[in-house]
Amino acid sequence: MAHSVPLILYVIIQFAAFLLVLAGTPSGMFRSGSPSFPGPFGCITLWGLKLTCASVDYNVTIHFFFRNCRNRLNLFRAAQGLAIVTIFVYGAAFILGLILLYGCSFLRWVCLALNIVGIATLCVVWAALAVMYNKTDDPQCS
């Protein structure tokens, strides 16, 4: 059975998107020098702060760092949840793309819907982090 080239390309690109979201979620979102995140930390991720960006361990969690900033903490929690949702959505779109290769043509609309949902959730994560980066608060977060 011959597979169509566009469908094979879809599966390859979907797998690449899944891997990039999977690898990018725990990596550093902000590097040292951000005006709204002063201090000795090298990187700020969705999950915590690291002294060096290449490190696997978190020195301070987001929940501890923003314990006085309820709005920032809520935005980070929303971004964390949506990042996890995006990983599952792109993983499902990849698996359904593989199934689509073997003749289940009705799944193409499901794959399209999953990709639209994945794009939307990823945009919300990026927007939440952009707000965090560009918004400066005083130490009491007022």
Short mmCIF file of N, CA and C in Angstrom, two decimals:
data_model
loop_
_atom_site.label_atom_id
_atom_site.label_comp_id
_atom_site.label_asym_id
_atom_site.label_seq_id
_atom_site.Cartn_x
_atom_site.Cartn_y
_atom_site.Cartn_z
N MET A 1 0.84 -1.17 0.00
CA MET A 1 0.00 0.00 0.00
C MET A 1 0.89 1.24 0.00
N ALA A 2 0.71 2.10 -0.98
CA ALA A 2 1.52 3.31 -1.11
C ALA A 2 0.90 4.43 -0.27
N HIS A 3 1.74 5.12 0.47
CA HIS A 3 1.30 6.25 1.30
C HIS A 3 1.49 7.54 0.52
N SER A 4 0.63 8.50 0.77
CA SER A 4 0.77 9.78 0.08
C SER A 4 1.88 10.59 0.74
N VAL A 5 2.61 11.31 -0.09
CA VAL A 5 3.74 12.12 0.38
C VAL A 5 3.28 13.23 1.33
N PRO A 6 2.19 13.95 1.04
CA PRO A 6 1.76 14.98 1.99
C PRO A 6 1.40 14.42 3.37
N LEU A 7 0.83 13.24 3.39
CA LEU A 7 0.47 12.63 4.67
C LEU A 7 1.72 12.22 5.45
N ILE A 8 2.70 11.69 4.77
CA ILE A 8 3.97 11.35 5.42
C ILE A 8 4.65 12.61 5.96
N LEU A 9 4.61 13.69 5.17
CA LEU A 9 5.17 14.96 5.64
C LEU A 9 4.42 15.48 6.87
N TYR A 10 3.10 15.33 6.87
CA TYR A 10 2.31 15.75 8.03
C TYR A 10 2.77 15.01 9.28
N VAL A 11 2.93 13.71 9.19
CA VAL A 11 3.32 12.91 10.35
C VAL A 11 4.71 13.32 10.83
N ILE A 12 5.63 13.55 9.90
CA ILE A 12 6.99 13.96 10.28
C ILE A 12 6.98 15.33 10.96
N ILE A 13 6.25 16.28 10.38
CA ILE A 13 6.18 17.62 10.96
C ILE A 13 5.45 17.59 12.30
N GLN A 14 4.42 16.79 12.41
CA GLN A 14 3.70 16.67 13.67
C GLN A 14 4.58 16.08 14.76
N PHE A 15 5.39 15.11 14.40
CA PHE A 15 6.32 14.52 15.37
C PHE A 15 7.35 15.56 15.81
N ALA A 16 7.85 16.36 14.86
CA ALA A 16 8.81 17.42 15.20
C ALA A 16 8.17 18.45 16.13
N ALA A 17 6.92 18.83 15.85
CA ALA A 17 6.23 19.79 16.72
C ALA A 17 6.04 19.20 18.12
N PHE A 18 5.68 17.94 18.19
CA PHE A 18 5.53 17.28 19.49
C PHE A 18 6.84 17.28 20.26
N LEU A 19 7.93 16.93 19.60
CA LEU A 19 9.23 16.91 20.28
C LEU A 19 9.67 18.30 20.72
N LEU A 20 9.42 19.32 19.90
CA LEU A 20 9.81 20.68 20.26
C LEU A 20 9.02 21.19 21.47
N VAL A 21 7.74 20.91 21.51
CA VAL A 21 6.94 21.32 22.66
C VAL A 21 7.36 20.53 23.90
N LEU A 22 7.62 19.25 23.73
CA LEU A 22 8.04 18.41 24.85
C LEU A 22 9.38 18.86 25.41
N ALA A 23 10.32 19.20 24.54
CA ALA A 23 11.65 19.64 24.99
C ALA A 23 11.65 21.09 25.47
N GLY A 24 10.79 21.92 24.89
CA GLY A 24 10.80 23.33 25.24
C GLY A 24 10.06 23.67 26.52
N THR A 25 9.16 22.82 26.95
CA THR A 25 8.36 23.12 28.14
C THR A 25 9.21 23.24 29.41
N PRO A 26 10.14 22.32 29.69
CA PRO A 26 10.92 22.49 30.92
C PRO A 26 12.14 23.40 30.78
N SER A 27 12.41 23.89 29.59
CA SER A 27 13.62 24.70 29.40
C SER A 27 13.40 26.13 29.86
N GLY A 28 14.49 26.89 29.92
CA GLY A 28 14.44 28.26 30.41
C GLY A 28 13.65 29.18 29.51
N MET A 29 12.67 29.86 30.08
CA MET A 29 11.84 30.80 29.33
C MET A 29 12.46 32.19 29.34
N PHE A 30 13.01 32.58 30.49
CA PHE A 30 13.66 33.88 30.62
C PHE A 30 15.08 33.65 31.10
N ARG A 31 15.99 34.42 30.56
CA ARG A 31 17.37 34.36 31.02
C ARG A 31 17.65 35.57 31.89
N SER A 32 18.72 35.50 32.63
CA SER A 32 19.09 36.59 33.53
C SER A 32 19.16 37.90 32.76
N GLY A 33 18.68 38.96 33.38
CA GLY A 33 18.68 40.27 32.73
C GLY A 33 17.29 40.79 32.46
N SER A 34 16.28 40.00 32.77
CA SER A 34 14.91 40.46 32.60
C SER A 34 14.62 41.54 33.63
N PRO A 35 14.02 42.66 33.23
CA PRO A 35 13.77 43.74 34.18
C PRO A 35 12.80 43.38 35.30
N SER A 36 11.90 42.44 35.06
CA SER A 36 10.92 42.10 36.09
C SER A 36 11.34 40.91 36.95
N PHE A 37 12.49 40.31 36.67
CA PHE A 37 12.97 39.18 37.46
C PHE A 37 14.41 39.43 37.90
N PRO A 38 14.62 40.32 38.86
CA PRO A 38 15.98 40.57 39.32
C PRO A 38 16.47 39.42 40.19
N GLY A 39 17.75 39.35 40.36
CA GLY A 39 18.31 38.35 41.25
C GLY A 39 19.40 37.55 40.57
N PRO A 40 19.94 36.57 41.31
CA PRO A 40 21.10 35.83 40.82
C PRO A 40 20.75 34.66 39.90
N PHE A 41 19.49 34.45 39.61
CA PHE A 41 19.11 33.26 38.87
C PHE A 41 19.43 33.40 37.39
N GLY A 42 19.89 32.30 36.80
CA GLY A 42 20.24 32.30 35.39
C GLY A 42 19.04 32.14 34.48
N CYS A 43 18.10 31.29 34.88
CA CYS A 43 16.94 31.02 34.03
C CYS A 43 15.67 30.88 34.87
N ILE A 44 14.59 31.34 34.29
CA ILE A 44 13.27 31.16 34.89
C ILE A 44 12.47 30.31 33.92
N THR A 45 11.91 29.21 34.41
CA THR A 45 11.10 28.32 33.60
C THR A 45 9.66 28.37 34.10
N LEU A 46 8.82 27.58 33.49
CA LEU A 46 7.44 27.48 33.97
C LEU A 46 7.37 26.84 35.36
N TRP A 47 8.38 26.08 35.73
CA TRP A 47 8.31 25.28 36.96
C TRP A 47 9.16 25.82 38.09
N GLY A 48 10.16 26.66 37.79
CA GLY A 48 11.00 27.18 38.85
C GLY A 48 12.16 27.99 38.31
N LEU A 49 13.06 28.37 39.22
CA LEU A 49 14.22 29.18 38.87
C LEU A 49 15.48 28.34 39.02
N LYS A 50 16.42 28.51 38.09
CA LYS A 50 17.67 27.77 38.10
C LYS A 50 18.83 28.75 38.16
N LEU A 51 19.92 28.35 38.81
CA LEU A 51 21.11 29.19 38.82
C LEU A 51 21.82 29.14 37.48
N THR A 52 21.85 27.96 36.88
CA THR A 52 22.43 27.82 35.54
C THR A 52 21.38 27.22 34.63
N CYS A 53 21.34 27.72 33.42
CA CYS A 53 20.29 27.30 32.49
C CYS A 53 20.41 25.83 32.09
N ALA A 54 21.63 25.28 32.10
CA ALA A 54 21.83 23.89 31.70
C ALA A 54 21.50 22.91 32.81
N SER A 55 21.25 23.40 34.00
CA SER A 55 20.99 22.54 35.14
C SER A 55 19.61 21.87 35.02
N VAL A 56 19.50 20.71 35.61
CA VAL A 56 18.23 19.98 35.62
C VAL A 56 17.42 20.33 36.87
N ASP A 57 18.11 20.67 37.93
CA ASP A 57 17.46 20.95 39.21
C ASP A 57 17.00 22.40 39.30
N TYR A 58 15.89 22.59 40.00
CA TYR A 58 15.37 23.93 40.27
C TYR A 58 15.83 24.37 41.65
N ASN A 59 16.36 25.59 41.74
CA ASN A 59 16.80 26.11 43.03
C ASN A 59 15.64 26.68 43.84
N VAL A 60 14.69 27.27 43.16
CA VAL A 60 13.50 27.85 43.80
C VAL A 60 12.30 27.53 42.92
N THR A 61 11.20 27.11 43.54
CA THR A 61 10.00 26.83 42.75
C THR A 61 9.25 28.13 42.46
N ILE A 62 8.44 28.10 41.44
CA ILE A 62 7.62 29.27 41.09
C ILE A 62 6.66 29.60 42.23
N HIS A 63 6.13 28.56 42.88
CA HIS A 63 5.17 28.79 43.97
C HIS A 63 5.81 29.52 45.14
N PHE A 64 7.07 29.23 45.42
CA PHE A 64 7.76 29.94 46.50
C PHE A 64 8.16 31.34 46.06
N PHE A 65 8.66 31.46 44.84
CA PHE A 65 9.17 32.75 44.36
C PHE A 65 8.05 33.79 44.27
N PHE A 66 6.87 33.38 43.81
CA PHE A 66 5.74 34.30 43.66
C PHE A 66 4.68 34.12 44.75
N ARG A 67 5.08 33.71 45.93
CA ARG A 67 4.11 33.45 47.00
C ARG A 67 3.32 34.71 47.39
N ASN A 68 3.89 35.90 47.19
CA ASN A 68 3.19 37.15 47.51
C ASN A 68 2.49 37.75 46.29
N CYS A 69 2.68 37.16 45.14
CA CYS A 69 2.13 37.70 43.89
C CYS A 69 1.07 36.74 43.35
N ARG A 70 -0.12 36.82 43.86
CA ARG A 70 -1.18 35.89 43.49
C ARG A 70 -1.49 35.93 41.99
N ASN A 71 -1.49 37.12 41.38
CA ASN A 71 -1.80 37.21 39.94
C ASN A 71 -0.74 36.53 39.10
N ARG A 72 0.53 36.77 39.41
CA ARG A 72 1.60 36.11 38.66
C ARG A 72 1.56 34.60 38.86
N LEU A 73 1.34 34.18 40.08
CA LEU A 73 1.28 32.75 40.37
C LEU A 73 0.14 32.09 39.61
N ASN A 74 -1.01 32.74 39.55
CA ASN A 74 -2.14 32.19 38.79
C ASN A 74 -1.84 32.11 37.30
N LEU A 75 -1.16 33.13 36.76
CA LEU A 75 -0.79 33.08 35.34
C LEU A 75 0.20 31.96 35.07
N PHE A 76 1.17 31.77 35.96
CA PHE A 76 2.12 30.67 35.78
C PHE A 76 1.42 29.33 35.88
N ARG A 77 0.50 29.18 36.80
CA ARG A 77 -0.25 27.92 36.92
C ARG A 77 -1.07 27.64 35.66
N ALA A 78 -1.70 28.66 35.13
CA ALA A 78 -2.46 28.48 33.89
C ALA A 78 -1.53 28.09 32.75
N ALA A 79 -0.38 28.75 32.66
CA ALA A 79 0.59 28.42 31.61
C ALA A 79 1.11 27.00 31.78
N GLN A 80 1.37 26.57 33.02
CA GLN A 80 1.82 25.20 33.26
C GLN A 80 0.78 24.19 32.79
N GLY A 81 -0.45 24.42 33.17
CA GLY A 81 -1.52 23.49 32.78
C GLY A 81 -1.72 23.42 31.28
N LEU A 82 -1.71 24.59 30.64
CA LEU A 82 -1.90 24.60 29.19
C LEU A 82 -0.70 24.02 28.45
N ALA A 83 0.50 24.16 29.00
CA ALA A 83 1.67 23.54 28.37
C ALA A 83 1.55 22.02 28.40
N ILE A 84 1.06 21.48 29.51
CA ILE A 84 0.86 20.03 29.60
C ILE A 84 -0.24 19.58 28.65
N VAL A 85 -1.32 20.35 28.57
CA VAL A 85 -2.40 20.04 27.63
C VAL A 85 -1.87 20.03 26.20
N THR A 86 -1.02 21.00 25.87
CA THR A 86 -0.46 21.09 24.52
C THR A 86 0.38 19.86 24.19
N ILE A 87 1.17 19.39 25.16
CA ILE A 87 1.97 18.18 24.93
C ILE A 87 1.07 17.00 24.59
N PHE A 88 0.01 16.82 25.36
CA PHE A 88 -0.91 15.70 25.09
C PHE A 88 -1.65 15.87 23.77
N VAL A 89 -2.04 17.10 23.45
CA VAL A 89 -2.76 17.35 22.20
C VAL A 89 -1.86 17.05 21.00
N TYR A 90 -0.61 17.54 21.03
CA TYR A 90 0.29 17.29 19.90
C TYR A 90 0.70 15.82 19.84
N GLY A 91 0.81 15.16 20.98
CA GLY A 91 1.09 13.72 20.98
C GLY A 91 -0.06 12.94 20.37
N ALA A 92 -1.29 13.31 20.72
CA ALA A 92 -2.46 12.64 20.14
C ALA A 92 -2.56 12.90 18.65
N ALA A 93 -2.26 14.13 18.22
CA ALA A 93 -2.31 14.44 16.79
C ALA A 93 -1.27 13.63 16.02
N PHE A 94 -0.11 13.40 16.61
CA PHE A 94 0.91 12.58 15.97
C PHE A 94 0.45 11.13 15.86
N ILE A 95 -0.07 10.58 16.95
CA ILE A 95 -0.53 9.19 16.94
C ILE A 95 -1.68 9.00 15.95
N LEU A 96 -2.62 9.93 15.94
CA LEU A 96 -3.72 9.84 14.98
C LEU A 96 -3.22 10.02 13.55
N GLY A 97 -2.16 10.81 13.36
CA GLY A 97 -1.56 10.94 12.03
C GLY A 97 -0.96 9.62 11.56
N LEU A 98 -0.35 8.89 12.48
CA LEU A 98 0.17 7.56 12.13
C LEU A 98 -0.97 6.61 11.74
N ILE A 99 -2.06 6.67 12.49
CA ILE A 99 -3.22 5.83 12.16
C ILE A 99 -3.80 6.26 10.82
N LEU A 100 -3.77 7.56 10.56
CA LEU A 100 -4.27 8.10 9.29
C LEU A 100 -3.48 7.54 8.10
N LEU A 101 -2.21 7.24 8.32
CA LEU A 101 -1.40 6.65 7.25
C LEU A 101 -1.95 5.29 6.80
N TYR A 102 -2.64 4.61 7.68
CA TYR A 102 -3.12 3.27 7.37
C TYR A 102 -4.59 3.21 6.99
N GLY A 103 -5.12 4.33 6.51
CA GLY A 103 -6.41 4.28 5.86
C GLY A 103 -7.61 4.83 6.60
N CYS A 104 -7.47 5.35 7.76
CA CYS A 104 -8.62 5.92 8.48
C CYS A 104 -8.74 7.39 8.10
N SER A 105 -9.29 7.66 6.94
CA SER A 105 -9.29 9.03 6.41
C SER A 105 -10.19 9.99 7.19
N PHE A 106 -11.16 9.48 7.94
CA PHE A 106 -12.03 10.39 8.70
C PHE A 106 -11.27 11.08 9.83
N LEU A 107 -10.10 10.57 10.19
CA LEU A 107 -9.31 11.16 11.27
C LEU A 107 -8.63 12.47 10.88
N ARG A 108 -8.64 12.81 9.60
CA ARG A 108 -7.96 14.05 9.20
C ARG A 108 -8.61 15.27 9.82
N TRP A 109 -9.93 15.24 10.01
CA TRP A 109 -10.61 16.37 10.64
C TRP A 109 -10.31 16.42 12.14
N VAL A 110 -10.15 15.26 12.74
CA VAL A 110 -9.76 15.21 14.15
C VAL A 110 -8.35 15.77 14.31
N CYS A 111 -7.45 15.40 13.41
CA CYS A 111 -6.08 15.93 13.44
C CYS A 111 -6.07 17.44 13.26
N LEU A 112 -6.89 17.93 12.35
CA LEU A 112 -6.99 19.38 12.14
C LEU A 112 -7.48 20.07 13.41
N ALA A 113 -8.52 19.51 14.02
CA ALA A 113 -9.06 20.11 15.25
C ALA A 113 -8.03 20.08 16.38
N LEU A 114 -7.30 18.98 16.50
CA LEU A 114 -6.26 18.89 17.53
C LEU A 114 -5.16 19.92 17.31
N ASN A 115 -4.78 20.13 16.06
CA ASN A 115 -3.75 21.13 15.79
C ASN A 115 -4.23 22.54 16.07
N ILE A 116 -5.48 22.82 15.79
CA ILE A 116 -6.04 24.14 16.11
C ILE A 116 -6.05 24.35 17.62
N VAL A 117 -6.47 23.32 18.37
CA VAL A 117 -6.46 23.41 19.83
C VAL A 117 -5.03 23.57 20.35
N GLY A 118 -4.09 22.83 19.77
CA GLY A 118 -2.69 22.93 20.19
C GLY A 118 -2.11 24.31 19.94
N ILE A 119 -2.43 24.89 18.80
CA ILE A 119 -1.95 26.24 18.49
C ILE A 119 -2.54 27.24 19.49
N ALA A 120 -3.83 27.11 19.77
CA ALA A 120 -4.48 28.04 20.70
C ALA A 120 -3.89 27.93 22.11
N THR A 121 -3.70 26.72 22.61
CA THR A 121 -3.16 26.57 23.96
C THR A 121 -1.72 27.05 24.03
N LEU A 122 -0.94 26.81 23.00
CA LEU A 122 0.45 27.27 22.99
C LEU A 122 0.52 28.79 22.92
N CYS A 123 -0.37 29.41 22.18
CA CYS A 123 -0.40 30.88 22.12
C CYS A 123 -0.76 31.48 23.47
N VAL A 124 -1.66 30.84 24.20
CA VAL A 124 -2.00 31.34 25.54
C VAL A 124 -0.80 31.23 26.48
N VAL A 125 -0.05 30.14 26.39
CA VAL A 125 1.16 29.98 27.20
C VAL A 125 2.15 31.09 26.88
N TRP A 126 2.39 31.31 25.59
CA TRP A 126 3.34 32.36 25.20
C TRP A 126 2.87 33.73 25.65
N ALA A 127 1.58 34.00 25.51
CA ALA A 127 1.04 35.30 25.91
C ALA A 127 1.18 35.51 27.42
N ALA A 128 0.90 34.47 28.20
CA ALA A 128 1.03 34.59 29.66
C ALA A 128 2.47 34.88 30.05
N LEU A 129 3.41 34.23 29.40
CA LEU A 129 4.81 34.47 29.72
C LEU A 129 5.28 35.83 29.23
N ALA A 130 4.75 36.30 28.13
CA ALA A 130 5.10 37.64 27.65
C ALA A 130 4.59 38.71 28.62
N VAL A 131 3.40 38.50 29.17
CA VAL A 131 2.87 39.43 30.17
C VAL A 131 3.78 39.43 31.41
N MET A 132 4.20 38.25 31.84
CA MET A 132 5.08 38.17 33.01
C MET A 132 6.40 38.89 32.76
N TYR A 133 6.93 38.74 31.57
CA TYR A 133 8.23 39.34 31.25
C TYR A 133 8.14 40.86 31.18
N ASN A 134 7.09 41.38 30.61
CA ASN A 134 6.98 42.82 30.38
C ASN A 134 6.37 43.60 31.53
N LYS A 135 5.81 42.92 32.51
CA LYS A 135 5.16 43.60 33.63
C LYS A 135 6.11 43.65 34.82
N THR A 136 6.40 44.85 35.30
CA THR A 136 7.24 44.98 36.49
C THR A 136 6.37 45.31 37.69
N ASP A 137 6.62 44.63 38.77
CA ASP A 137 5.89 44.84 40.02
C ASP A 137 6.88 45.22 41.11
N ASP A 138 6.39 45.90 42.13
CA ASP A 138 7.24 46.17 43.28
C ASP A 138 7.32 44.89 44.13
N PRO A 139 8.17 44.86 45.16
CA PRO A 139 8.33 43.63 45.94
C PRO A 139 7.04 43.10 46.57
N GLN A 140 6.06 43.98 46.83
CA GLN A 140 4.80 43.52 47.40
C GLN A 140 3.79 43.13 46.32
N CYS A 141 4.17 43.21 45.07
CA CYS A 141 3.33 42.80 43.95
C CYS A 141 2.06 43.63 43.86
N SER A 142 2.13 44.90 44.12
CA SER A 142 0.92 45.72 44.03
C SER A 142 0.93 46.55 42.77
#
